[in-house]
Coordinates of C-alpha atoms in Angstrom, one line a residue:
M1 CA -72.8 14.5 86.6
N2 CA -69.2 14.8 87.7
N3 CA -68.6 11.2 87.2
K4 CA -69.9 11.5 83.6
L5 CA -67.6 14.4 82.9
I6 CA -64.7 12.5 84.2
F7 CA -65.5 9.5 82.1
L8 CA -65.7 11.6 78.9
F9 CA -62.4 13.3 79.7
L10 CA -60.7 9.9 80.1
I11 CA -62.1 8.7 76.8
S12 CA -60.7 11.7 75.0
L13 CA -57.3 11.1 76.4
L14 CA -57.3 7.5 75.4
V15 CA -58.3 8.3 71.7
G16 CA -55.6 11.0 71.5
S17 CA -52.9 8.6 72.6
C18 CA -53.8 5.9 70.1
G19 CA -54.3 8.1 67.1
P20 CA -51.6 8.5 64.4
S21 CA -48.9 10.9 65.1
K22 CA -48.1 13.8 62.9
N23 CA -44.7 12.4 61.9
A24 CA -46.3 9.0 60.9
T25 CA -48.9 10.7 58.8
S26 CA -46.2 12.7 57.0
K27 CA -44.1 9.6 56.4
K28 CA -47.0 7.6 55.0
H29 CA -48.0 10.1 52.4
S30 CA -44.6 11.5 51.5
K31 CA -43.4 10.8 47.8
T32 CA -39.9 9.7 46.9
R33 CA -38.1 12.4 44.9
V34 CA -36.0 11.2 41.9
A35 CA -33.3 13.5 40.7
V36 CA -33.4 13.8 37.0
V37 CA -30.1 15.0 35.3
R38 CA -30.8 16.6 32.0
K39 CA -27.9 16.6 29.5
T40 CA -27.1 20.1 28.3
P41 CA -26.2 20.7 24.6
E42 CA -22.6 21.1 25.8
S43 CA -22.5 17.7 27.5
L44 CA -24.0 15.9 24.5
S45 CA -21.5 17.6 22.1
E46 CA -18.6 16.6 24.3
K47 CA -19.7 13.0 24.3
K48 CA -20.1 13.0 20.6
A49 CA -16.6 14.5 20.3
E50 CA -15.2 11.6 22.3
K51 CA -16.5 9.1 19.7
P52 CA -13.8 8.2 17.2
T53 CA -14.3 9.4 13.7
E54 CA -12.8 8.6 10.4
T55 CA -12.5 10.8 7.4
L56 CA -12.9 8.8 4.2
E57 CA -11.6 10.6 1.1
S58 CA -12.1 9.9 -2.6
T59 CA -15.0 10.9 -4.7
S60 CA -16.5 12.1 -1.4
T61 CA -14.9 13.4 1.7
T62 CA -17.1 12.1 4.5
K63 CA -16.6 11.9 8.3
V64 CA -18.1 8.7 9.7
Y65 CA -18.0 6.8 13.0
A66 CA -16.7 3.3 13.3
D67 CA -20.2 1.9 13.9
V68 CA -21.3 3.3 10.5
I69 CA -18.5 1.4 8.8
M70 CA -19.4 -1.7 10.7
E71 CA -23.0 -1.4 9.5
Y72 CA -21.8 -0.9 5.9
I73 CA -19.7 -4.1 6.2
D74 CA -22.6 -6.1 7.6
R75 CA -24.9 -4.9 4.8
Y76 CA -22.6 -5.5 1.9
K77 CA -20.3 -8.4 3.0
D78 CA -22.5 -11.0 1.3
I79 CA -22.7 -9.4 -2.1
S80 CA -18.9 -8.8 -1.9
M81 CA -18.3 -12.5 -1.3
V82 CA -20.7 -13.4 -4.2
E83 CA -18.8 -11.1 -6.5
M84 CA -15.5 -12.7 -5.4
Q85 CA -16.9 -16.1 -6.3
R86 CA -18.1 -14.9 -9.7
Y87 CA -15.3 -12.6 -10.8
G88 CA -12.3 -13.4 -8.6
I89 CA -11.9 -10.0 -7.0
P90 CA -11.1 -10.2 -3.2
A91 CA -14.1 -9.4 -1.1
S92 CA -11.8 -7.5 1.2
I93 CA -10.8 -5.2 -1.7
T94 CA -14.4 -4.7 -2.9
L95 CA -15.6 -3.8 0.7
A96 CA -12.6 -1.5 1.4
Q97 CA -13.1 0.3 -1.9
G98 CA -16.8 0.6 -1.2
I99 CA -16.2 2.1 2.2
L100 CA -13.5 4.5 1.0
E101 CA -15.2 5.6 -2.2
S102 CA -18.7 6.0 -0.9
G103 CA -17.9 7.3 2.6
A104 CA -19.4 4.1 4.0
G105 CA -22.6 4.8 2.1
R106 CA -22.8 8.4 3.4
G107 CA -21.2 10.2 0.5
T108 CA -23.0 12.3 -2.1
L109 CA -22.6 9.9 -5.0
A110 CA -23.8 6.9 -2.9
K111 CA -26.9 8.8 -1.8
T112 CA -27.8 10.4 -5.1
A113 CA -26.7 7.8 -7.6
N114 CA -26.2 4.5 -5.6
N115 CA -22.6 4.8 -6.9
H116 CA -20.4 3.2 -4.3
F117 CA -17.1 3.0 -6.2
G118 CA -16.7 6.4 -7.8
I119 CA -16.9 5.0 -11.3
K120 CA -17.2 7.7 -14.0
C121 CA -19.2 7.4 -17.1
H122 CA -16.4 6.7 -19.6
T123 CA -16.9 6.0 -23.3
G124 CA -19.6 3.5 -24.0
W125 CA -21.7 3.9 -20.8
T126 CA -25.4 4.0 -21.7
G127 CA -26.9 3.9 -18.3
G128 CA -28.0 6.8 -16.0
S129 CA -25.6 9.5 -14.9
V130 CA -25.1 12.4 -12.5
S131 CA -22.8 15.4 -12.6
H132 CA -20.4 15.6 -9.7
D133 CA -17.2 17.6 -8.9
D134 CA -14.1 15.4 -8.5
D135 CA -10.8 16.0 -10.2
E136 CA -12.7 18.5 -12.4
K137 CA -15.9 20.3 -12.0
G138 CA -19.1 18.7 -13.3
E139 CA -17.7 15.3 -14.2
C140 CA -20.0 12.5 -15.4
F141 CA -20.5 9.6 -12.9
R142 CA -22.6 6.5 -13.4
K143 CA -26.0 6.2 -11.7
Y144 CA -27.5 2.9 -10.6
E145 CA -31.0 1.8 -9.6
N146 CA -29.7 0.3 -6.4
P147 CA -26.3 -0.4 -4.6
H148 CA -26.2 -4.0 -5.8
E149 CA -26.0 -2.8 -9.4
S150 CA -23.0 -0.7 -8.4
F151 CA -21.2 -3.7 -6.8
E152 CA -21.8 -5.8 -9.9
D153 CA -20.7 -3.0 -12.3
H154 CA -17.5 -2.6 -10.2
S155 CA -16.7 -6.2 -10.9
K156 CA -17.4 -5.9 -14.6
F157 CA -15.4 -2.7 -14.8
L158 CA -12.2 -4.4 -13.4
T159 CA -12.6 -7.6 -15.4
T160 CA -13.3 -6.0 -18.8
R161 CA -10.6 -3.3 -18.9
G162 CA -7.2 -4.4 -20.0
R163 CA -5.3 -2.1 -17.7
Y164 CA -6.5 -4.2 -14.7
A165 CA -5.8 -7.6 -16.2
F166 CA -2.5 -8.1 -14.3
L167 CA -4.4 -7.9 -11.0
F168 CA -5.9 -11.3 -11.6
E169 CA -2.5 -12.8 -11.6
F170 CA -2.2 -12.1 -7.9
G171 CA -3.6 -14.5 -5.3
K172 CA -7.3 -14.2 -4.8
G173 CA -6.8 -13.3 -1.2
D174 CA -3.7 -11.1 -1.7
Y175 CA -5.3 -7.8 -0.8
V176 CA -1.9 -6.0 -0.4
A177 CA -0.9 -6.7 -4.0
W178 CA -4.4 -5.8 -5.2
A179 CA -4.4 -2.5 -3.3
H180 CA -1.1 -1.4 -4.8
G181 CA -2.0 -2.8 -8.2
L182 CA -5.2 -0.7 -8.3
R183 CA -3.2 2.4 -7.7
K184 CA -0.6 1.4 -10.3
A185 CA -3.4 0.7 -12.9
G186 CA -4.8 4.2 -12.3
Y187 CA -8.0 3.5 -10.5
A188 CA -7.3 6.5 -8.2
T189 CA -5.0 9.5 -8.3
D190 CA -4.5 9.5 -4.5
K191 CA -0.9 8.4 -3.8
R192 CA -1.9 6.9 -0.5
Y193 CA -4.8 5.0 -1.9
P194 CA -3.2 1.5 -1.3
E195 CA -2.4 2.3 2.3
K196 CA -5.9 3.5 2.9
L197 CA -7.4 0.3 1.5
I198 CA -5.0 -1.9 3.5
S199 CA -5.6 0.0 6.7
L200 CA -9.4 -0.5 6.4
I201 CA -9.0 -4.2 5.6
E202 CA -6.7 -4.9 8.5
R203 CA -8.6 -2.7 11.1
Y204 CA -12.0 -4.2 10.2
D205 CA -10.8 -7.8 9.4
L206 CA -12.2 -7.6 5.9
H207 CA -9.8 -10.4 4.8
S208 CA -11.9 -12.8 6.9
F209 CA -14.4 -12.7 4.0
D210 CA -11.7 -13.7 1.5
K211 CA -11.0 -16.7 3.8
Q212 CA -14.7 -17.6 3.9
V213 CA -14.9 -17.8 0.1
L214 CA -11.5 -19.5 -0.4
G215 CA -11.7 -21.9 2.5
N216 CA -8.7 -24.3 2.7
S217 CA -7.1 -22.6 -0.4
Y218 CA -6.8 -19.3 1.4
V219 CA -3.2 -18.2 1.7
A220 CA -2.3 -15.6 4.3
V221 CA -0.9 -12.3 2.9
E222 CA 2.8 -11.7 3.2
K223 CA 3.4 -8.1 4.2
E224 CA 6.2 -7.6 1.8
T225 CA 4.0 -8.2 -1.2
K226 CA 3.7 -5.0 -3.1
V227 CA 3.8 -3.3 -6.5
S228 CA 6.2 -0.3 -6.4
V229 CA 8.4 1.7 -8.6
H230 CA 10.9 1.9 -5.8
S231 CA 13.4 -0.8 -5.0
K232 CA 12.8 -2.9 -1.9
E233 CA 16.0 -1.5 -0.3
N234 CA 14.5 2.1 -0.4
V235 CA 11.1 1.2 0.9
H236 CA 9.7 0.3 4.3
I237 CA 6.3 -1.2 4.9
V238 CA 4.8 0.2 8.1
Q239 CA 4.3 -2.5 10.8
K240 CA 2.5 -2.4 14.1
G241 CA 4.3 -0.1 16.5
D242 CA 6.2 1.9 13.9
T243 CA 6.3 5.7 14.2
L244 CA 8.1 8.2 12.0
F245 CA 10.4 8.9 14.9
S246 CA 11.4 5.2 15.3
L247 CA 11.8 4.8 11.5
A248 CA 14.0 8.0 11.4
R249 CA 16.3 6.5 14.0
R250 CA 16.4 3.1 12.3
Y251 CA 17.3 4.4 8.9
N252 CA 19.4 7.4 10.1
V253 CA 17.2 10.1 8.5
S254 CA 15.2 12.9 10.1
V255 CA 11.5 12.9 10.6
E256 CA 11.3 16.0 8.3
Q257 CA 13.1 14.1 5.5
L258 CA 10.7 11.1 5.8
M259 CA 7.7 13.5 5.7
K260 CA 9.1 15.3 2.6
M261 CA 10.1 12.1 0.7
N262 CA 6.6 10.7 1.3
E263 CA 4.7 13.9 0.9
L264 CA 3.1 13.5 4.4
S265 CA 1.2 16.4 5.9
G266 CA 1.4 15.0 9.4
E267 CA 3.2 12.4 11.4
G268 CA 0.4 9.8 11.4
I269 CA 1.2 6.6 9.5
N270 CA -0.9 3.4 8.9
I271 CA -0.1 -0.3 9.1
G272 CA 0.8 -1.5 5.6
Q273 CA 1.7 1.9 4.3
E274 CA 4.7 2.0 2.0
L275 CA 7.3 4.6 2.9
R276 CA 10.3 5.7 1.1
I277 CA 13.3 5.8 3.4
R278 CA 16.0 7.0 1.0

């Protein structure tokens, strides 16, 4: 009997020493914890604020991001080049005007009337129309079935109105002359309209589409090409690296004088912008 008890005791010790330890069991069944960081509304708004925005002003004042402008360019570059082939208007000008006038497709007229160029009804217009506040309240603007109709009507508008005829004497890829010429012909009342168009063209390489259409006949734009009521001696075309401070020192005037002569509300200037210096 004693031998049997001793045998059972030894068996129990052996089983206990070979069984899984408490630590091993815990490790086998433990789950890996993954830390999830949830973005608060504050962190999301801060990230959005860091993304560069651009305010496009004309028939609509719209704030857009650069990627929205790039999407607009990708969507309408082909029709702009087709219109250039048909009517001789630089694709860069068509795209820049579309971006500026329509708020890159996000403006009120673009959404409600497919009007991408801010073209008003004018005498003889028999198509659809919408009422929109611009220079005056409740002005009549053209309405189109789709954006492509707006692009085509823009080409016809420029080619059939006598006041724009002189534009077609410029080189087909001379977007600088076209930008200043549009302002001179009265397309827009904004005094900085040419500079805004030129800035969009150069920042987004819109002139590359002119080059695609013209091929070997493309002639690079000379920065001094412009249409101005001022003499060249009294005008400076903003180049890369220019600031109001550097220009004030160069021409021996104060920053305040430059701002006043050019009706600037701030010290920001754009490449291609025409500034009076005297």
